Amino acid sequence: MKYMGFLPLNSRYQLKSRLHRQPGRIAPALLGLSLLGLTLLGSCSSPTPVTEASTANTEAEAIQSDPEILQLLYSRIPITLNPHLATGIQDFEAARIVYEPLASYDESGALVPLLVAEIPSVDNGGVAEDGMSVTWKLRQDVTWADGEPFTAADVVFTHEFIANPEVGATTAQNYEAIETVEAIDDYTVKITFTQPNPAWQLPFTGQNGVILPQHIFADFNGANAREAAANLAPVGTGPYQVTSYEPGQVSYEPNPNFRGGPLAFRQVVLRGGIAPYAAARAVLKTDEADFAHNLQIEAAALEALEADSNGRLLITFGSYVERIMLNPTDPHQPTESGEKSSLENPHPFLSDRAVRVAINYAIDREGIAQDLYGDTARPTAQLLIAPEAYASDTIGYEYNLDRAAALLEEAGWTDTDGNGIRDKDGIEMEMVFQTSINPVRQKTQEIVQANLAALGIRVEIKRVRVDDFFSADPAQTESINHFYADMQEYNAGNDTPDPSTYMRWWTCDAIASQVNQWQEPNNARYCNEDYDALWQAAQSELDTDKRTALFRQMDELLAQDVAVIPLVNRAVTNGISSTLTGLTPTPWDTSTWDIANWRRVDTTAPSSESSSTPAAASTPGASTPQVSTPAITPETTESDSNESDHSPAVDSTPTDATE
């Protein structure tokens, strides 16, 4: 399977003024985007208004094209730069510019060494044959940005930080299999597991595995973890370091102690709270920015922006699945303790599998994919979609209103009073369908609403602020983990090639509830002993083929029970300036994972260079990264059907890649 594709766009670059401002000030060019839908999300501060023409003119004159400044635009605002306390994918994206894990994954899922000298294996003695331990050999030429040496003690401390329940690390689920982490010497770390562990590579890799400096966080390893100044002013081993943080903007400069040699940009500016359309236009049309993250824009609008564009799209297919969750519990009936959507109170009709199957037949996945996503998504009924080896060939979908109606009739749901809504025992089939505020999701709600209306089910659309919908705050009752609605939609997937953490979401122990302050990820309230047995068996099965079969069976069981309705396999679609090269996107880490290799194309070079095939990009963090590369030649990649966080999977809330 191929995960990445480049869509051909106009590669000609016309130099125009770029966004370049001092911290705390918004360039007039960016302010102009507000007329096209720029919005700030959440409770963070709004752009500073420019009310006098003279001020605007002065600022405009100060803005100059500078190829050594890299401009990144995101829809959500980074809240913390400590990935182990992340609130969403935007936090991981901003933090990975500074922090590094021991290793990460390329687009094929292969481990790439970053802070280690080699990838452990059974052959080199790094992975124990019995699966009980793994030993990592660290690089000896790495220092933190403040000059302190990077050693095994930092890895040991990072585990202590994550495993400390008072910290409440959002990445903790990736470390639950660990018994001990030991520093054998300054540059050797041994991880021992509680049982044979086929997923030995999960801890300390990818976006969930960044290493924290012990000398910075030692005094914040507890309930005060979120009070550390370093959460917004991090000291990392990565290519760039933070120079300023303010709501809506993070600025970086090169890390003077980075082992990788000269970097291409003297400043990196990441801005959050930019509406996807405005961000796409700034990159593809007006050359006001270099990178726009995860452009969830309707296909027609994106195609219009592509026409005669000054940029290109990077479309990376991975594990992300836009899905609809059906609530098997009653979102309106509280328990004695006041908890709604509790297993104590089954849903009046969604607790019936026949009804869930009928709804599954009634949803037009093909129409959603074609009308709303175009080339950036593919219809699917698979929940576990990547790597391809895990996909089941027995799971399919069918849009069939006649079969759906027959199932409801058989289950006793008919329209007895002629009002167009099916009912039974005095209960009408009426549902509230909630999701975050986003144009594509609202269009999806409308399509599903029409699909179910044709079936005799009334759907009320509810739109929730993004930060409220994906909130981990126990007091936020509109969050996906509270699930005080009948249906909800979001996007998620396994953020590493090993899906064990992701598939844990549907175990009985992971049900979000009042008892655990809604901090567990199973917001579907799905509980099946057969599923739990399959998941438990996979945790210690060292035979790759047998383990793969177990995960397939889990996916098939979820499909059989209609525990979730997958809609589309959605790509991460980034807008890229035609002047940028060196990007090697992977579905298994953030878009910024390889930012050390990003370069600016020399627009004065001969035109023939723009059509050449680039040399292989250097590994992020390698000792001698490629300083300049030819322009990447766009190509269309056809991928077979195979989801932030990206989604990276935050412990309390599935990471959402679309925001």
XYZ file of C-alpha atoms in Angstrom:
659
model
C 0.000 0.000 0.000
C 1.082 3.536 -0.714
C 0.095 6.130 1.873
C 1.346 9.326 0.289
C 0.516 11.091 -2.921
C 1.307 14.431 -4.488
C -1.430 16.083 -6.511
C -0.104 17.977 -9.522
C -0.555 21.714 -9.209
C 0.976 24.723 -10.855
C 4.593 24.640 -9.691
C 5.497 28.158 -10.718
C 6.375 30.304 -7.742
C 5.721 34.018 -7.840
C 7.435 35.848 -5.031
C 5.035 37.845 -2.926
C 5.140 39.352 0.526
C 4.961 36.783 3.288
C 3.540 36.934 6.755
C 6.312 38.335 8.906
C 5.465 39.982 12.155
C 6.756 40.486 15.621
C 5.204 38.356 18.379
C 1.834 39.683 19.395
C 1.024 41.440 16.150
C -0.970 40.219 13.194
C 0.145 41.184 9.722
C -2.400 43.107 7.639
C -2.184 40.401 4.988
C -3.430 37.852 7.491
C -6.071 40.191 8.802
C -7.382 40.445 5.280
C -8.121 36.755 5.372
C -10.849 37.412 7.922
C -13.039 38.515 5.027
C -12.693 34.993 3.657
C -13.547 33.156 6.811
C -10.583 33.433 9.152
C -11.723 32.642 12.660
C -10.031 32.007 15.945
C -11.295 28.930 17.722
C -11.739 28.462 21.431
C -11.240 31.038 24.129
C -7.892 32.335 22.916
C -7.396 35.953 22.013
C -8.599 37.319 18.690
C -6.420 39.044 16.097
C -5.443 42.564 17.017
C -7.595 44.831 14.831
C -5.946 47.473 12.672
C -8.210 50.479 12.797
C -6.103 53.201 11.180
C -4.844 53.155 7.616
C -1.536 54.716 8.611
C -0.832 51.886 11.036
C -1.717 49.301 8.429
C 0.491 50.976 5.830
C 3.419 51.147 8.245
C 3.097 47.468 9.070
C 2.664 46.547 5.420
C 5.887 48.341 4.521
C 7.681 46.419 7.275
C 6.610 43.075 5.847
C 9.254 41.835 3.453
C 9.703 38.591 1.605
C 12.156 36.498 3.555
C 12.896 32.964 2.345
C 14.461 32.171 5.718
C 11.131 32.526 7.554
C 8.811 29.524 7.495
C 5.094 30.216 8.025
C 2.855 27.378 9.302
C -0.945 27.675 9.637
C -3.184 25.440 11.778
C -6.902 25.393 12.470
C -6.557 24.829 16.206
C -4.443 26.747 18.687
C -1.668 24.893 20.557
C -2.469 24.837 24.259
C 0.699 23.143 25.504
C 4.058 22.261 23.990
C 4.445 19.206 26.212
C 3.161 16.282 24.104
C 2.573 14.131 27.185
C -0.009 16.692 28.316
C -1.431 17.315 24.850
C -5.047 18.337 24.326
C -5.132 17.560 20.602
C -3.113 17.031 17.439
C -2.168 20.715 17.242
C -0.138 20.360 20.449
C 1.802 17.408 19.045
C 2.446 19.282 15.796
C 3.882 22.320 17.582
C 5.898 20.270 20.065
C 7.550 17.910 17.558
C 9.442 20.881 16.132
C 11.321 20.921 19.448
C 11.114 17.432 20.944
C 12.152 14.052 19.564
C 11.389 10.414 20.410
C 14.002 7.670 20.349
C 12.709 6.678 16.908
C 9.762 7.301 14.617
C 8.116 5.637 11.617
C 8.420 6.324 7.906
C 5.457 6.078 5.536
C 5.854 2.290 5.256
C 5.751 1.901 9.038
C 9.463 1.079 9.376
C 11.251 2.485 12.422
C 13.638 5.371 11.758
C 16.366 6.055 14.384
C 16.452 9.581 15.809
C 18.019 9.621 19.277
C 19.376 6.092 19.029
C 22.350 4.602 17.203
C 20.344 1.706 15.772
C 16.907 0.093 15.823
C 16.763 -2.877 18.218
C 16.059 -6.328 16.813
C 16.322 -9.951 17.836
C 19.298 -10.309 15.492
C 21.333 -7.497 17.099
C 20.350 -8.527 20.613
C 18.224 -5.456 21.273
C 14.917 -7.341 21.435
C 14.740 -10.336 23.770
C 13.658 -13.538 22.055
C 10.995 -14.096 24.715
C 9.536 -10.614 24.102
C 10.066 -9.595 27.708
C 12.471 -6.696 27.124
C 14.046 -4.323 24.625
C 17.359 -2.490 24.903
C 17.997 0.821 23.138
C 21.502 2.142 22.435
C 21.442 5.947 22.496
C 23.440 8.294 20.302
C 26.317 9.916 22.144
C 26.414 13.180 20.184
C 23.083 14.613 21.367
C 22.644 17.574 23.697
C 19.622 19.512 24.829
C 19.136 23.002 23.415
C 20.596 24.490 26.615
C 23.806 22.479 26.206
C 23.094 19.800 28.807
C 23.920 16.246 27.668
C 21.138 13.888 26.633
C 21.489 10.569 28.484
C 19.629 7.442 29.508
C 18.584 9.223 32.701
C 16.290 11.436 30.609
C 14.555 8.369 29.170
C 14.102 6.858 32.627
C 12.702 10.142 33.927
C 10.304 10.478 30.997
C 8.803 7.121 31.893
C 8.508 8.130 35.540
C 6.722 11.309 34.463
C 4.283 9.487 32.165
C 3.600 6.663 34.623
C 2.942 9.018 37.540
C -0.866 9.053 37.993
C -0.661 12.532 39.540
C 0.692 13.863 36.233
C -2.245 12.511 34.257
C -0.214 12.076 31.071
C -2.412 11.782 27.991
C 0.078 9.353 26.415
C 0.098 6.923 29.356
C -1.800 4.160 27.562
C 1.248 3.566 25.344
C 3.359 2.691 28.397
C 1.016 0.431 30.369
C 2.890 -2.755 29.388
C 6.127 -1.587 31.048
C 7.440 -3.134 34.256
C 10.688 -1.132 34.538
C 12.883 1.287 32.590
C 16.560 1.096 33.559
C 19.644 3.094 32.624
C 22.270 0.375 32.134
C 24.799 3.129 31.512
C 24.659 6.713 30.258
C 23.783 5.589 26.739
C 21.924 2.296 27.207
C 18.279 1.921 28.238
C 16.580 -1.389 28.999
C 12.779 -1.646 29.076
C 11.300 -4.702 30.764
C 7.655 -5.593 30.204
C 5.099 -7.251 32.465
C 4.552 -10.026 29.910
C 5.845 -10.978 26.443
C 5.203 -7.863 24.384
C 4.976 -7.966 20.583
C 4.440 -4.180 20.653
C 7.839 -3.482 22.242
C 8.340 -0.550 19.887
C 5.412 1.515 21.192
C 7.093 3.235 24.175
C 9.307 6.217 23.323
C 8.579 6.212 19.582
C 6.516 8.446 17.327
C 4.675 11.521 18.515
C 3.648 9.807 21.764
C 7.255 8.970 22.616
C 9.155 12.253 22.881
C 11.805 12.427 25.592
C 11.639 15.158 28.233
C 14.746 16.676 29.880
C 15.051 15.507 33.483
C 16.904 18.641 34.552
C 13.980 20.800 33.389
C 10.974 18.773 34.615
C 12.364 17.103 37.759
C 10.475 19.517 40.025
C 7.218 19.079 38.093
C 6.762 15.318 38.211
C 3.431 15.334 39.990
C 0.152 17.171 40.322
C 1.999 20.390 39.423
C 3.069 19.058 36.015
C 0.901 21.533 34.131
C 2.459 24.440 36.016
C 5.927 23.966 34.502
C 7.096 26.973 32.508
C 8.744 24.517 30.104
C 5.312 23.428 28.913
C 5.284 26.645 26.882
C 9.047 27.254 26.689
C 10.404 23.764 26.031
C 14.042 22.704 25.920
C 14.404 19.903 23.404
C 16.872 18.013 21.255
C 15.083 18.837 17.994
C 16.064 21.243 15.227
C 14.322 24.377 16.477
C 13.687 25.965 19.876
C 10.843 28.216 21.001
C 11.566 31.912 21.258
C 8.043 33.014 22.181
C 4.615 31.580 22.879
C 1.353 33.455 22.940
C -2.217 32.339 22.326
C -2.451 31.713 18.619
C 1.248 31.869 17.772
C 4.477 30.033 18.523
C 7.802 31.318 17.197
C 10.974 29.259 16.854
C 14.615 29.717 15.921
C 17.342 27.150 15.152
C 18.607 25.078 18.059
C 22.303 26.064 18.276
C 23.156 22.634 19.683
C 21.268 20.588 17.108
C 23.472 17.778 15.849
C 22.079 17.946 12.319
C 24.057 20.902 11.031
C 22.776 24.046 9.281
C 19.008 24.496 9.094
C 17.199 26.269 6.288
C 15.157 28.755 8.314
C 16.253 31.373 10.799
C 12.680 31.596 12.076
C 9.624 29.334 12.104
C 6.242 30.839 12.942
C 3.279 28.566 13.727
C -0.159 30.204 13.883
C -3.278 28.480 15.163
C -6.957 29.346 14.935
C -6.942 29.857 11.169
C -10.028 28.595 9.355
C -9.071 25.847 6.861
C -10.261 27.764 3.800
C -8.355 30.896 4.799
C -5.223 28.838 5.490
C -5.515 27.041 2.153
C -5.934 30.301 0.282
C -2.925 31.858 2.025
C -0.718 29.009 0.810
C -2.225 28.012 -2.534
C -3.299 31.399 -3.880
C -1.667 34.392 -2.227
C 1.765 33.080 -1.126
C 1.235 34.569 2.325
C 2.229 31.348 4.085
C 4.192 28.176 3.374
C 2.223 25.378 5.001
C -1.461 24.837 5.873
C -2.244 21.818 8.009
C -5.034 19.331 7.417
C -7.311 21.183 5.042
C -10.777 19.816 5.705
C -12.508 21.736 2.954
C -15.298 20.642 0.650
C -13.991 19.071 -2.555
C -15.419 21.784 -4.816
C -13.832 24.589 -2.792
C -10.482 22.815 -2.654
C -10.554 22.202 -6.401
C -11.208 25.905 -6.984
C -8.205 26.809 -4.835
C -6.063 24.296 -6.723
C -6.825 25.908 -10.071
C -3.825 27.972 -11.211
C -2.386 27.525 -7.741
C 0.980 28.752 -6.557
C 1.304 25.735 -4.262
C 0.543 22.052 -4.086
C -1.182 19.499 -1.900
C 0.382 16.678 0.057
C -2.268 13.999 0.516
C -1.257 11.332 3.022
C -3.553 8.363 3.484
C -3.138 6.409 6.689
C -5.359 5.024 9.422
C -7.766 7.910 9.978
C -11.436 7.007 9.719
C -14.227 9.557 9.885
C -16.906 7.703 11.789
C -20.367 7.962 13.308
C -20.854 6.621 16.806
C -24.299 5.329 17.784
C -25.039 5.680 21.487
C -26.311 2.354 22.941
C -27.171 4.163 26.181
C -29.829 6.763 26.957
C -28.351 10.288 26.759
C -31.401 11.803 28.465
C -32.087 9.460 31.384
C -29.786 10.126 34.371
C -28.770 7.607 37.004
C -29.212 8.307 40.720
C -25.773 9.926 40.709
C -26.773 12.144 37.777
C -24.798 10.346 35.055
C -26.349 10.292 31.599
C -25.344 7.905 28.797
C -24.770 5.223 31.405
C -24.836 1.463 30.858
C -27.495 1.397 33.568
C -29.954 2.928 31.091
C -29.987 1.332 27.611
C -31.016 3.482 24.657
C -34.711 3.023 23.755
C -33.854 1.820 20.239
C -30.104 2.124 19.491
C -29.457 -0.661 22.006
C -31.176 -2.933 19.446
C -28.622 -4.332 16.977
C -31.280 -4.614 14.250
C -31.845 -0.849 14.412
C -28.106 -0.166 14.227
C -27.789 -2.461 11.201
C -30.664 -0.639 9.513
C -29.041 2.746 10.083
C -25.782 1.377 8.675
C -27.588 0.386 5.452
C -29.239 3.814 5.244
C -26.049 5.918 5.109
C -24.712 6.847 1.673
C -20.934 6.602 2.092
C -20.266 6.946 -1.637
C -22.225 10.183 -1.789
C -20.413 11.597 1.253
C -16.999 10.705 -0.167
C -17.649 11.988 -3.679
C -19.590 15.134 -2.841
C -17.585 16.325 0.157
C -14.071 14.898 -0.016
C -13.178 14.159 -3.630
C -9.639 12.778 -3.832
C -8.962 13.270 -0.116
C -11.105 10.396 1.209
C -12.393 6.958 0.256
C -15.613 5.325 1.478
C -15.058 2.447 3.888
C -16.700 0.197 6.434
C -13.360 -0.768 7.968
C -12.426 0.658 11.345
C -8.896 -0.764 11.428
C -7.666 0.294 8.028
C -3.874 0.568 8.195
C -1.394 -0.990 7.956
C -3.040 -2.888 5.129
C -2.256 -6.293 6.672
C -4.905 -5.694 9.341
C -7.746 -4.861 6.948
C -10.413 -7.565 6.765
C -11.764 -8.694 3.406
C -15.062 -9.713 5.013
C -16.125 -6.185 5.993
C -18.058 -4.278 3.350
C -20.810 -1.691 3.038
C -24.034 -1.313 1.109
C -26.353 1.656 0.727
C -29.791 0.038 0.649
C -32.830 1.855 2.018
C -35.145 -1.028 1.186
C -33.176 -3.482 3.334
C -32.933 -0.870 6.075
C -36.712 -0.340 6.057
C -37.379 -4.072 6.100
C -35.179 -4.513 9.165
C -37.022 -1.762 11.048
C -40.397 -3.195 10.091
C -39.303 -6.609 11.330
C -38.151 -5.064 14.606
C -41.576 -3.472 15.072
C -40.685 0.123 14.224
C -43.472 1.510 12.035
C -45.160 4.863 11.506
C -48.397 4.298 13.417
C -49.641 7.898 13.442
C -48.730 8.893 9.879
C -46.378 11.750 10.843
C -43.463 10.344 8.828
C -41.532 9.146 11.894
C -41.350 5.503 12.916
C -42.457 4.652 16.433
C -42.930 1.729 18.788
C -44.570 1.515 22.212
C -45.087 5.279 22.219
C -41.416 6.074 21.450
C -40.643 7.875 18.202
C -37.352 7.393 16.367
C -35.903 10.837 16.930
C -32.194 11.444 17.430
C -29.743 14.254 18.127
C -26.645 14.084 15.887
C -23.706 16.113 17.229
C -20.260 16.923 15.882
C -17.734 19.741 15.930
C -18.226 22.944 13.973
C -16.706 22.397 10.541
C -18.249 22.927 7.073
C -17.522 19.383 5.846
C -18.942 17.804 8.981
C -22.045 19.949 8.829
C -22.571 18.843 5.217
C -22.127 15.245 6.342
C -24.748 15.785 9.026
C -27.146 17.079 6.388
C -26.586 14.071 4.120
C -27.093 11.635 6.997
C -30.141 13.585 8.152
C -31.674 13.212 4.675
C -30.704 9.514 4.474
C -32.419 8.726 7.766
C -35.437 10.936 7.045
C -36.076 8.749 3.997
C -36.074 5.795 6.387
C -38.538 7.433 8.792
C -36.042 8.560 11.423
C -35.944 12.212 12.435
C -32.481 13.664 13.075
C -31.800 16.958 14.821
C -28.397 18.446 13.962
C -26.282 19.777 16.805
C -23.031 21.680 16.239
C -20.505 21.962 19.055
C -17.507 24.262 19.439
C -14.346 22.379 18.528
C -12.626 22.890 21.881
C -15.762 21.814 23.763
C -16.348 18.755 21.601
C -12.797 17.441 22.041
C -12.437 18.592 25.632
C -11.151 16.282 28.361
C -12.638 18.519 31.054
C -14.976 16.392 33.211
C -17.285 19.391 33.541
C -17.695 19.799 29.768
C -20.887 17.844 29.062
C -20.756 18.492 25.303
C -17.562 16.458 24.893
C -17.422 13.271 22.851
C -16.612 11.226 25.943
C -19.733 12.384 27.766
C -21.692 11.640 24.568
C -24.944 13.260 25.648
C -26.447 12.742 22.193
C -27.715 9.805 20.122
C -25.124 10.060 17.350
C -21.788 11.811 17.001
C -19.109 12.120 14.358
C -15.358 12.538 14.581
C -12.118 11.302 13.039
C -9.521 9.022 14.629
C -7.213 6.107 13.953
C -4.163 4.263 15.207
C -1.206 6.646 15.252
C 1.423 3.902 15.125
C 1.655 0.858 12.849
C 0.812 -1.310 15.870
C -2.938 -0.965 16.582
C -3.087 -2.417 20.104
C -3.562 0.939 21.859
C -6.187 2.025 19.339
C -8.178 -1.200 19.537
C -8.185 -0.998 23.331
C -10.744 1.789 22.966
C -13.560 -0.767 22.611
C -12.731 -2.859 25.668
C -15.067 -2.878 28.656
C -12.388 -1.433 30.951
C -12.017 1.597 28.669
C -15.634 2.795 28.875
C -15.867 6.517 29.606
C -17.983 7.069 32.702
C -18.563 9.214 35.741
C -16.365 6.866 37.806
C -13.275 7.644 35.719
C -14.266 11.268 35.100
C -14.864 10.441 31.418
C -11.102 10.051 30.920
C -11.274 6.673 29.141
C -11.642 6.580 25.337
C -14.556 4.123 24.885
C -17.261 6.732 24.358
C -19.291 4.133 22.424
C -19.882 2.333 25.759
C -19.256 -0.902 23.844
C -18.718 -3.953 26.037
C -18.331 -7.468 24.682
C -16.490 -10.233 26.539
C -15.537 -11.922 23.253
C -13.938 -8.708 22.035
C -12.018 -8.281 25.304
C -10.689 -11.843 25.043
C -9.395 -11.188 21.518
C -7.697 -7.982 22.600
C -6.082 -9.615 25.632
C -4.752 -12.482 23.499
C -3.165 -10.025 21.066
C -1.215 -8.326 23.841
C 1.142 -11.281 24.309
C 0.941 -13.099 20.966
C 4.444 -13.031 19.468
C 3.525 -14.816 16.236
C 2.912 -12.017 13.728
C 0.374 -13.885 11.593
C -1.663 -15.054 14.580
C -1.640 -11.586 16.096
C -2.738 -9.986 12.839
C -5.637 -12.430 12.646
C -6.712 -11.465 16.168
C -6.916 -7.774 15.229
C -8.897 -8.618 12.109
C -11.362 -10.558 14.238
C -11.745 -7.560 16.551
C -12.586 -5.318 13.601
C -15.028 -7.888 12.230
C -16.773 -8.179 15.592
C -17.168 -4.395 15.839
C -18.621 -4.357 12.318
C -20.976 -7.243 13.116
C -22.264 -5.454 16.224
C -22.328 -2.068 14.445
C -20.491 -0.604 17.417
C -19.381 2.177 15.100
C -20.248 3.253 11.560
C -17.080 4.075 9.587
C -17.766 6.566 6.794
C -14.549 7.361 4.940
C -10.833 6.724 5.175
C -9.731 10.341 5.334
C -6.327 11.576 4.298
C -4.328 14.278 6.013
C -4.270 16.956 3.324
C -1.684 19.693 3.747
C -1.245 22.762 1.581
C 2.398 23.349 0.675
C 4.176 26.298 -0.913
C 5.790 25.474 -4.250
C 9.048 26.772 -2.780
C 9.262 24.059 -0.102
C 11.062 20.763 -0.560
C 12.428 17.994 1.631
C 9.057 17.012 3.138
C 8.586 13.252 3.641
C 5.096 12.865 5.135
C 4.212 9.768 7.114
C 0.846 8.704 8.530
C 2.604 7.624 11.737
C 3.882 10.942 13.084
C 3.116 14.645 12.890
C 3.489 16.658 9.705
C 6.426 18.464 11.336
C 8.375 15.310 12.210
C 10.990 15.927 9.500
C 11.105 19.725 9.630
C 14.902 19.585 10.023
C 15.034 18.583 6.357
C 12.660 21.204 4.968
C 14.332 23.538 2.530
C 13.435 26.510 0.372
C 13.758 25.970 -3.356
C 16.171 28.345 -5.030
C 13.842 30.169 -7.419
C 16.825 31.456 -9.389
C 17.905 27.917 -10.327
C 17.429 26.670 -13.926
C 13.840 25.693 -14.658
C 14.884 22.140 -15.515
C 15.594 21.526 -11.831
C 11.931 21.819 -10.934
C 11.129 18.638 -12.818
C 13.951 16.549 -11.437
C 13.450 13.752 -8.954
C 14.722 14.670 -5.497
C 17.476 12.818 -3.767
C 16.419 10.741 -0.810
C 15.670 13.020 2.103
C 17.935 12.604 5.078
C 16.562 11.060 8.211
C 15.350 13.735 10.664
C 18.108 14.286 13.164
C 20.788 12.566 11.089
C 24.318 13.790 11.575
C 24.592 15.338 8.113
C 21.161 16.279 6.791
C 20.753 17.321 3.198
C 21.170 21.077 3.055
C 19.427 21.602 -0.253
C 17.442 19.357 -2.559
C 15.868 19.721 -5.981
C 12.187 20.571 -6.067
C 9.866 17.657 -5.379
C 8.191 16.542 -8.555
C 4.430 16.296 -7.945
C 2.893 12.992 -8.849
C -0.493 11.378 -8.464
C -0.363 8.288 -6.289
C -3.223 5.819 -6.362
C -3.665 4.159 -2.982
C -5.728 1.167 -2.008
C -8.359 1.610 0.661
C -6.615 1.128 3.980
C -6.614 9.069 11.181
C -4.211 12.805 14.343
C -4.982 12.641 17.251
C -2.175 13.017 14.776
C -4.385 10.830 16.019
C -2.446 10.196 17.523
C -4.514 8.845 20.339
C -4.901 10.993 23.428
C -5.788 8.844 26.434
C -8.913 10.727 27.405
C -10.118 11.734 23.963
C -9.416 10.184 20.566
C -7.145 12.607 18.770
C -8.936 14.306 15.917
C -6.949 15.023 12.830
C -9.395 17.454 11.303
C -9.817 19.653 14.352
